[in-house]
XYZ file of C-alpha atoms in Angstrom:
574
model
C 55.846 158.738 128.300
C 52.265 158.405 129.581
C 49.590 160.558 127.913
C 45.791 160.932 128.221
C 44.484 161.465 124.736
C 41.637 163.938 123.960
C 39.008 161.213 123.638
C 39.998 159.744 127.001
C 42.325 156.884 126.017
C 45.572 156.293 127.885
C 48.784 155.887 125.861
C 51.932 154.355 127.412
C 55.211 154.503 125.474
C 58.231 152.248 126.133
C 56.241 149.961 128.387
C 58.212 148.121 131.030
C 57.516 145.713 133.851
C 56.845 148.684 136.167
C 53.789 149.558 134.073
C 52.048 146.270 134.936
C 48.924 146.511 137.104
C 45.215 147.463 137.230
C 44.235 150.737 135.545
C 40.949 152.487 136.433
C 39.244 154.979 134.086
C 36.454 157.072 135.627
C 34.043 159.412 133.843
C 32.025 162.058 135.750
C 29.249 164.514 134.763
C 26.395 166.297 136.522
C 24.293 163.182 136.525
C 26.844 160.882 138.094
C 29.959 158.835 137.300
C 31.027 155.541 135.632
C 34.307 153.601 135.632
C 36.114 150.623 134.028
C 39.192 148.681 135.118
C 41.877 147.343 132.735
C 44.631 144.887 133.692
C 47.960 145.202 131.857
C 50.679 142.522 131.658
C 53.972 143.476 130.014
C 55.799 140.575 128.211
C 59.327 140.329 126.888
C 59.495 141.045 123.101
C 59.958 138.015 120.781
C 63.201 137.852 118.819
C 64.193 135.231 116.171
C 67.450 134.029 114.651
C 67.353 132.393 111.155
C 70.559 130.647 109.992
C 72.393 130.422 107.706
C 71.794 133.883 106.299
C 72.817 133.284 102.658
C 73.395 129.920 101.054
C 74.834 128.776 97.721
C 74.177 125.137 96.853
C 74.458 122.815 93.848
C 71.561 120.867 92.382
C 71.145 117.595 94.249
C 72.530 118.791 97.579
C 70.528 119.172 100.819
C 70.368 121.864 103.543
C 68.755 122.510 106.934
C 67.517 126.049 107.757
C 67.294 126.683 111.495
C 64.871 129.164 113.065
C 65.211 129.879 116.834
C 62.856 132.093 118.871
C 63.674 134.013 122.085
C 60.290 134.797 123.690
C 58.508 135.345 126.968
C 58.359 132.042 128.781
C 54.681 132.522 129.593
C 53.682 132.597 125.901
C 53.324 129.792 123.347
C 54.882 130.222 119.890
C 54.024 128.921 116.407
C 56.394 128.718 113.387
C 55.519 129.128 109.699
C 57.810 128.759 106.631
C 57.465 130.636 103.348
C 59.215 130.582 99.954
C 59.173 133.900 98.093
C 56.360 135.080 100.370
C 54.132 132.041 99.794
C 53.464 129.400 102.484
C 55.254 126.092 101.794
C 52.823 123.186 101.243
C 54.813 120.280 102.621
C 52.438 117.639 101.252
C 52.666 118.861 97.645
C 56.414 119.329 97.288
C 57.332 115.760 96.417
C 59.259 115.059 99.618
C 61.789 117.852 99.062
C 60.654 119.815 102.157
C 60.253 118.637 105.738
C 59.457 120.715 108.855
C 61.349 119.542 111.931
C 60.463 120.858 115.406
C 62.783 119.367 118.001
C 62.166 122.003 120.748
C 59.317 124.301 121.694
C 61.304 127.430 120.867
C 62.942 126.335 117.550
C 61.993 124.863 114.180
C 64.110 123.552 111.260
C 63.344 123.304 107.550
C 64.987 120.350 105.764
C 65.361 120.755 101.955
C 66.419 117.490 100.278
C 67.801 116.905 96.761
C 67.561 120.573 95.834
C 66.366 121.581 92.356
C 66.841 124.830 90.466
C 63.214 125.705 91.181
C 63.951 125.721 94.940
C 66.077 128.871 94.733
C 64.605 132.034 96.382
C 63.870 133.819 99.670
C 62.979 131.534 102.580
C 61.078 133.159 105.467
C 60.470 132.048 109.043
C 57.530 133.754 110.850
C 57.122 133.339 114.623
C 53.811 134.287 116.254
C 52.791 134.608 119.915
C 49.666 136.018 121.572
C 51.560 139.279 122.051
C 53.501 139.818 118.808
C 54.622 138.433 115.412
C 58.155 138.612 114.012
C 59.788 137.188 110.868
C 63.158 136.883 109.137
C 64.377 135.772 105.699
C 67.425 134.071 104.122
C 68.467 133.797 100.475
C 69.095 130.388 98.794
C 71.013 130.407 95.510
C 71.078 127.113 93.544
C 73.792 126.348 91.009
C 73.028 123.794 88.288
C 73.729 122.664 84.728
C 72.981 125.260 82.051
C 69.532 125.736 80.629
C 68.806 124.880 76.972
C 70.361 127.214 74.385
C 68.094 129.305 72.195
C 66.892 128.567 68.677
C 69.507 126.904 66.430
C 69.722 128.590 63.022
C 71.322 126.940 59.945
C 73.305 129.707 58.271
C 75.007 127.913 55.343
C 74.980 124.424 53.730
C 77.480 122.542 51.520
C 77.698 118.854 50.592
C 79.555 117.949 53.821
C 79.218 120.993 56.163
C 76.596 123.119 57.906
C 77.266 126.464 59.651
C 75.062 126.956 62.725
C 74.344 129.730 65.243
C 72.405 129.896 68.509
C 71.808 132.082 71.545
C 73.043 131.090 75.013
C 70.642 129.857 77.660
C 70.724 130.464 81.416
C 74.028 129.542 83.050
C 72.275 128.811 86.390
C 75.016 130.545 88.416
C 77.882 128.508 86.913
C 79.535 129.839 83.727
C 79.062 127.798 80.513
C 82.376 126.152 79.630
C 81.616 124.156 76.448
C 78.946 123.517 73.817
C 78.281 120.160 72.141
C 76.793 120.083 68.632
C 74.565 117.116 67.794
C 72.857 115.948 64.597
C 70.095 113.497 63.685
C 69.300 111.932 60.288
C 66.936 109.170 59.076
C 69.939 106.808 59.197
C 71.266 107.573 62.690
C 70.316 105.957 65.978
C 68.898 109.079 67.587
C 71.053 112.148 68.230
C 74.797 111.815 67.679
C 77.662 114.246 68.373
C 79.266 115.542 65.164
C 82.763 116.786 64.312
C 82.980 120.584 64.362
C 85.222 123.494 63.475
C 86.552 124.536 65.924
C 87.029 121.088 67.424
C 86.006 122.397 70.884
C 83.252 125.023 71.094
C 83.967 127.232 74.120
C 81.220 128.682 76.291
C 81.583 132.210 74.925
C 80.909 131.137 71.317
C 77.527 131.281 69.616
C 78.288 129.662 66.235
C 80.233 126.700 64.792
C 80.505 124.535 61.661
C 79.449 120.860 61.559
C 81.803 118.931 59.248
C 82.151 115.414 57.751
C 78.441 115.208 56.989
C 77.178 112.909 54.222
C 76.043 114.528 50.956
C 72.333 114.521 50.011
C 71.150 113.566 53.520
C 68.505 115.311 55.620
C 69.781 116.548 58.999
C 68.456 118.260 62.136
C 70.826 119.951 64.588
C 70.710 120.881 68.270
C 73.122 122.349 70.832
C 73.839 121.229 74.405
C 75.613 123.502 76.938
C 77.932 122.299 79.715
C 79.435 123.833 82.852
C 81.382 122.457 85.790
C 78.123 121.287 87.390
C 77.065 119.134 84.463
C 75.374 118.935 81.050
C 72.168 120.864 80.513
C 69.072 120.121 78.476
C 69.428 120.365 74.679
C 68.049 123.178 72.594
C 65.029 122.681 70.378
C 65.957 121.026 67.031
C 66.761 123.212 64.052
C 64.682 123.019 60.886
C 65.376 119.982 58.685
C 67.955 120.677 55.966
C 69.454 118.498 53.206
C 73.140 118.684 52.361
C 74.117 119.255 48.714
C 74.729 116.477 46.166
C 78.238 115.177 45.413
C 79.981 112.358 43.530
C 79.574 109.114 45.560
C 82.637 107.981 47.504
C 81.532 104.608 48.925
C 81.835 101.502 46.672
C 79.829 98.313 47.348
C 81.193 95.911 49.942
C 81.574 92.106 49.901
C 81.675 91.607 46.141
C 81.446 87.843 45.541
C 80.107 85.119 43.277
C 76.840 83.196 43.471
C 75.629 79.903 42.070
C 73.934 80.063 38.704
C 73.130 78.071 35.586
C 75.725 76.878 33.110
C 77.484 79.586 31.112
C 76.495 82.242 33.693
C 78.734 84.537 35.712
C 76.743 85.662 38.779
C 78.196 88.722 40.581
C 76.730 89.807 43.937
C 77.439 92.660 46.375
C 76.006 94.468 49.366
C 73.959 97.461 48.138
C 75.219 100.894 49.171
C 72.954 102.451 51.791
C 70.963 105.511 50.751
C 72.998 107.385 53.373
C 76.108 107.063 51.154
C 74.555 107.412 47.672
C 75.316 111.184 47.747
C 72.687 112.206 45.206
C 69.951 111.274 42.747
C 70.410 108.885 39.824
C 72.477 106.404 41.856
C 73.502 103.084 40.264
C 76.309 100.546 39.838
C 78.993 99.870 37.207
C 79.857 96.146 37.017
C 83.249 95.491 35.419
C 84.654 92.005 34.687
C 87.193 90.220 32.503
C 88.501 86.650 32.176
C 91.492 86.105 34.416
C 94.710 87.112 32.649
C 93.120 89.369 29.985
C 93.484 93.163 29.689
C 90.196 94.748 28.611
C 87.257 95.199 30.998
C 83.614 94.642 30.085
C 81.378 97.158 31.893
C 77.639 96.915 32.467
C 75.411 99.588 34.068
C 72.932 98.575 36.756
C 70.531 101.494 37.213
C 68.664 100.279 40.304
C 70.080 101.629 43.574
C 68.675 98.575 45.407
C 70.300 96.020 43.086
C 72.562 93.438 44.708
C 73.269 91.055 41.808
C 74.216 91.012 38.119
C 74.116 87.931 35.849
C 76.296 87.790 32.723
C 75.453 84.938 30.340
C 77.734 83.737 27.545
C 77.321 80.297 25.928
C 81.043 80.260 25.152
C 82.049 80.508 28.836
C 82.923 77.053 30.263
C 81.875 76.203 33.820
C 84.169 77.365 36.637
C 86.042 79.889 34.471
C 87.811 82.478 36.719
C 86.998 86.170 36.184
C 88.394 89.342 37.730
C 85.468 91.448 38.968
C 84.984 94.919 40.464
C 81.833 96.989 41.095
C 81.732 100.788 41.046
C 79.132 103.472 41.802
C 77.801 106.575 40.043
C 75.088 109.242 40.352
C 74.060 112.399 38.507
C 77.211 114.164 39.728
C 79.595 111.592 38.242
C 81.337 108.240 38.701
C 82.625 107.131 42.079
C 85.280 104.553 43.036
C 85.323 100.807 42.308
C 85.527 98.077 44.904
C 88.773 96.060 45.173
C 89.208 93.431 42.449
C 88.118 89.889 43.374
C 88.305 86.638 41.398
C 84.960 84.901 40.782
C 84.317 81.692 38.822
C 81.481 81.184 36.349
C 78.646 78.912 37.447
C 79.044 75.171 37.838
C 75.442 74.666 36.703
C 72.549 72.526 37.868
C 72.824 68.714 38.221
C 72.633 66.823 34.899
C 72.109 63.217 36.002
C 68.931 61.695 37.427
C 69.119 59.458 40.516
C 69.165 55.682 39.784
C 67.951 52.518 41.550
C 64.973 54.372 43.034
C 62.961 52.072 45.298
C 59.735 52.739 47.216
C 58.711 50.437 50.072
C 55.381 50.636 51.896
C 55.888 50.430 55.651
C 52.439 51.171 57.073
C 49.080 52.680 56.347
C 50.665 56.176 56.189
C 54.390 55.649 55.472
C 56.501 54.857 52.396
C 60.313 54.619 52.479
C 62.008 55.997 49.337
C 65.691 55.174 48.604
C 67.963 55.980 45.629
C 71.545 56.201 44.350
C 73.220 59.137 42.606
C 75.929 59.155 39.953
C 78.802 61.399 41.020
C 79.378 64.378 38.703
C 82.406 66.635 38.344
C 80.055 69.582 37.669
C 76.548 70.358 38.870
C 77.155 68.702 42.217
C 73.891 68.302 44.183
C 73.210 70.007 47.472
C 70.285 67.679 48.165
C 67.403 65.778 46.605
C 63.710 66.439 46.062
C 61.111 63.650 46.159
C 57.810 64.261 44.398
C 54.818 61.997 45.049
C 51.206 61.939 43.896
C 48.199 59.608 44.102
C 47.280 57.346 41.213
C 44.085 59.332 40.666
C 46.031 62.617 40.412
C 48.269 64.136 37.756
C 51.998 64.612 38.275
C 51.527 68.391 38.270
C 49.683 68.026 41.585
C 52.612 66.228 43.216
C 53.640 67.147 46.727
C 57.373 67.627 47.272
C 59.794 67.133 50.145
C 63.531 67.879 50.181
C 66.608 66.354 51.743
C 69.914 68.131 52.308
C 73.437 66.890 51.743
C 74.235 63.339 50.662
C 71.214 61.584 52.149
C 69.981 58.764 49.923
C 66.599 57.966 51.496
C 63.606 59.654 53.062
C 60.527 58.431 54.934
C 57.283 59.884 53.599
C 54.665 60.194 56.339
C 51.075 61.361 56.648
C 49.982 59.452 53.534
C 46.495 58.099 52.811
C 45.918 54.452 53.616
C 45.302 51.746 50.963
C 46.395 54.211 48.218
C 48.724 53.784 45.214
C 51.378 56.520 44.963
C 53.791 57.420 42.122
C 57.197 58.827 43.098
C 60.167 60.538 41.413
C 63.502 61.802 42.745
C 65.710 64.588 41.367
C 68.887 66.322 42.555
C 69.146 70.080 43.106
C 71.667 72.787 43.935
C 71.658 76.585 44.032
C 71.621 76.724 40.219
C 68.451 74.682 39.878
C 67.061 71.150 39.561
C 68.357 68.176 37.630
C 66.217 65.745 35.629
C 63.809 63.493 37.566
C 64.220 59.767 37.873
C 61.848 57.291 36.279
C 58.681 57.125 38.353
C 58.291 54.221 40.771
C 55.113 53.039 42.495
C 54.121 51.877 45.975
C 50.789 51.398 47.735
C 50.284 52.187 51.399
C 48.967 49.429 53.626
C 45.284 48.997 54.341
C 44.019 50.658 57.482
C 44.275 48.659 60.719
C 41.085 46.961 61.961
C 38.558 49.381 63.349
C 36.943 46.705 65.548
C 38.330 46.285 69.049
C 38.669 42.808 70.594
C 35.265 41.968 72.147
C 33.739 39.755 74.840
C 36.869 39.963 76.983
C 36.909 37.697 80.072
C 39.607 37.264 82.655
C 40.310 35.178 85.742
C 42.775 36.390 88.360
C 44.827 34.053 90.533
C 47.056 36.151 92.783
C 49.344 38.223 90.567
C 48.462 36.173 87.426
C 45.638 37.250 85.152
C 44.406 34.928 82.346
C 42.727 36.840 79.524
C 40.623 35.666 76.572
C 38.684 37.478 73.827
C 36.854 36.945 70.558
C 38.938 37.246 67.360
C 38.775 40.521 65.436
C 37.351 40.211 61.913
C 38.572 43.081 59.671
C 36.430 44.725 57.021
C 37.241 44.368 53.306
C 39.211 47.651 53.209
C 41.164 46.867 56.395
C 44.429 44.956 56.933
C 44.336 41.290 57.950
C 44.918 40.511 61.617
C 48.427 39.167 62.256
C 48.108 38.860 66.037
C 47.270 40.824 69.192
C 48.908 43.102 71.732
C 48.078 43.091 75.441
C 49.069 46.430 77.012
C 49.207 46.782 80.803
C 50.446 49.474 83.171
C 50.096 50.507 86.786
C 47.437 53.152 87.371
C 48.977 56.626 87.330
C 51.786 55.654 84.948
C 51.936 56.506 81.230
C 54.260 53.821 79.831
C 52.681 50.412 79.149
C 54.321 46.986 79.011
C 53.371 44.919 75.964
C 52.744 41.202 75.410
C 52.397 40.099 71.759
C 50.557 36.885 70.813
C 49.058 35.280 67.733
C 46.323 33.676 69.859
C 43.129 35.133 71.340
C 44.314 34.562 74.902
C 47.238 35.544 77.096
C 48.483 35.346 80.696
C 49.678 38.596 82.315
C 51.944 38.623 85.398
C 51.337 41.729 87.499
C 54.741 42.326 89.161
C 53.902 44.874 91.870
C 51.146 45.628 94.350
C 48.567 48.102 93.042
C 45.826 48.572 90.470
C 46.661 47.721 86.836
C 44.981 48.891 83.646
C 44.865 46.262 80.840
C 43.902 46.841 77.166
C 43.909 44.589 74.065
C 44.208 45.496 70.376
C 44.689 43.696 67.076
C 47.985 43.932 65.141
C 48.081 44.195 61.333
C 50.543 45.236 58.632
C 48.610 48.505 58.506
C 49.396 49.152 62.179
C 47.652 48.616 65.512
C 43.861 48.431 65.574
C 41.354 49.971 67.934
C 42.073 49.367 71.630
C 39.516 47.545 73.777
C 37.840 49.182 76.798
C 40.124 49.355 79.833
C 40.152 46.583 82.453
C 41.086 47.539 86.030
C 42.681 44.659 87.956
C 44.093 44.843 91.518
C 47.355 42.999 92.306
C 47.487 41.642 95.863
C 50.477 41.077 98.156
C 51.143 37.712 99.784
C 51.345 35.581 96.640
C 48.636 33.498 94.955
C 45.057 33.491 96.263
C 43.155 30.223 96.789
C 40.874 28.792 94.136
C 37.906 29.799 96.250
C 39.058 33.378 95.907
C 39.494 33.180 92.114
C 36.873 35.251 90.376
C 35.587 35.180 86.810
C 35.168 38.635 85.242
C 33.152 39.032 82.043
C 32.778 42.119 79.793
C 29.956 40.468 77.740
C 27.213 37.946 78.547
C 26.976 36.419 75.022
C 26.948 32.574 74.618
C 30.467 32.644 73.144
C 31.797 33.758 76.539
C 30.986 30.374 78.112
C 33.209 28.521 75.648
C 36.033 30.973 76.358
C 35.635 30.375 80.116
C 36.179 26.623 79.705
C 39.356 27.276 77.741
C 40.631 29.526 80.487
C 40.059 26.932 83.230
C 42.669 24.571 81.769
C 45.795 26.690 82.566
C 44.392 27.552 85.998
C 44.123 23.857 86.945
C 47.776 23.295 86.051
C 48.875 25.974 88.592
């Protein structure tokens, strides 16, 4: 068990506690001797237990691997975790891994929300100053299947496509079913399609997609399923177009539309390109007077068409017709829509409005009113008013419309002091009726541009006596009819108004606070320019004494003195 080797080393096999102690090695020759001393401590061997030994989990589950070490109590231990021989980087694994060390002699590995990529051999290595030991466990992860292989289109008809594919990874859970999906320019993304067989079992690698639309481009893909879930889809197949066929979808919502007299207007919803089934698509419009036998048929060659107009001077208004619309393409004629009854057009209005009147209301407004003769045919849906300046031609007229049975309209935004010509005509979906005889109206002159000047006021308590010079309008402005005094409490937006024909007024300030007062002229063209604001405080406690009354003047011209004397008269009566 104990051997001195040829070069002088000492080998001890199966060391035990009895071998502990101080060992002396001495060398001797003719010149003398030398020695060294070695101290040996014998420790208990480290053993580890890694549990569980083999695990099978499903994607999304979590597990804790436990690693316990039995070691000499005088030694410290360190734990390291590996996956397939590589150290686990806990900071780069997206929170899936966590190392938990609750005791000095054990360590746990928490694996949360397991993914397929986490399958493999997990190792726990324990190291002391005396030895290193390790153990491994196998983790198998079951999950939804991987994507199937390339999808190949084997055969195409007008409504079917035969497809094949190769299976993908089953991820430790057998594939139970396949789902076949298709995408076209008309679909909202990928959609499941009907197949033969109806259910594609997991051991199959081909199937037929059925009930496809003719002459449509399709892509196909396959999705595998197992008891864990649905896997990722395969890559799309190449784009293929199904074969042409006779169209099978007639237009929907065949109906009548308004038109001119002697017209039969037939409308429908165009058939989507998805259901046209081939090139050369168009419509066959068939119609006949109600109660007759033979059909008249007209071809409409545009696939986007949604209307056909048949005109015959011998057709009275509101004559009922039986109508149907069919489809065709290069492969042949398709079905007709159900027969509906549609009446020929009522026609546009034939009578012009009467008693048209135009009244000027302000510098920018004219009120237009009229009457309309009731008609059995060509009933109006509204009226159109055209208006133009005297210096313009009627072709330049601006137009506004009313709807329903309204018999007046207020024109706004007009130019001041301007003569306008106006006409009124009825309209409906078929067109416009004749215009009325033109009437005329001139907008009012503009309001005075001058603001009331030389404003003076005397305050006695909550009463304020105001006076100002009269406003003298220019030649192109409206005459002054009176004045407005506007006052409001500071901070408020709505003003109270006093109207007067004089150049003076008395304002009662009802509440305590600061009031803002303004004055403007009033004319038939509207309100004139507002004077500069006057700020007047209203005091509590009633009327102030005459000694407290104060004269306020906005101008120092000689005319202000005369105005002051006029203002003193009402103050003396208080």
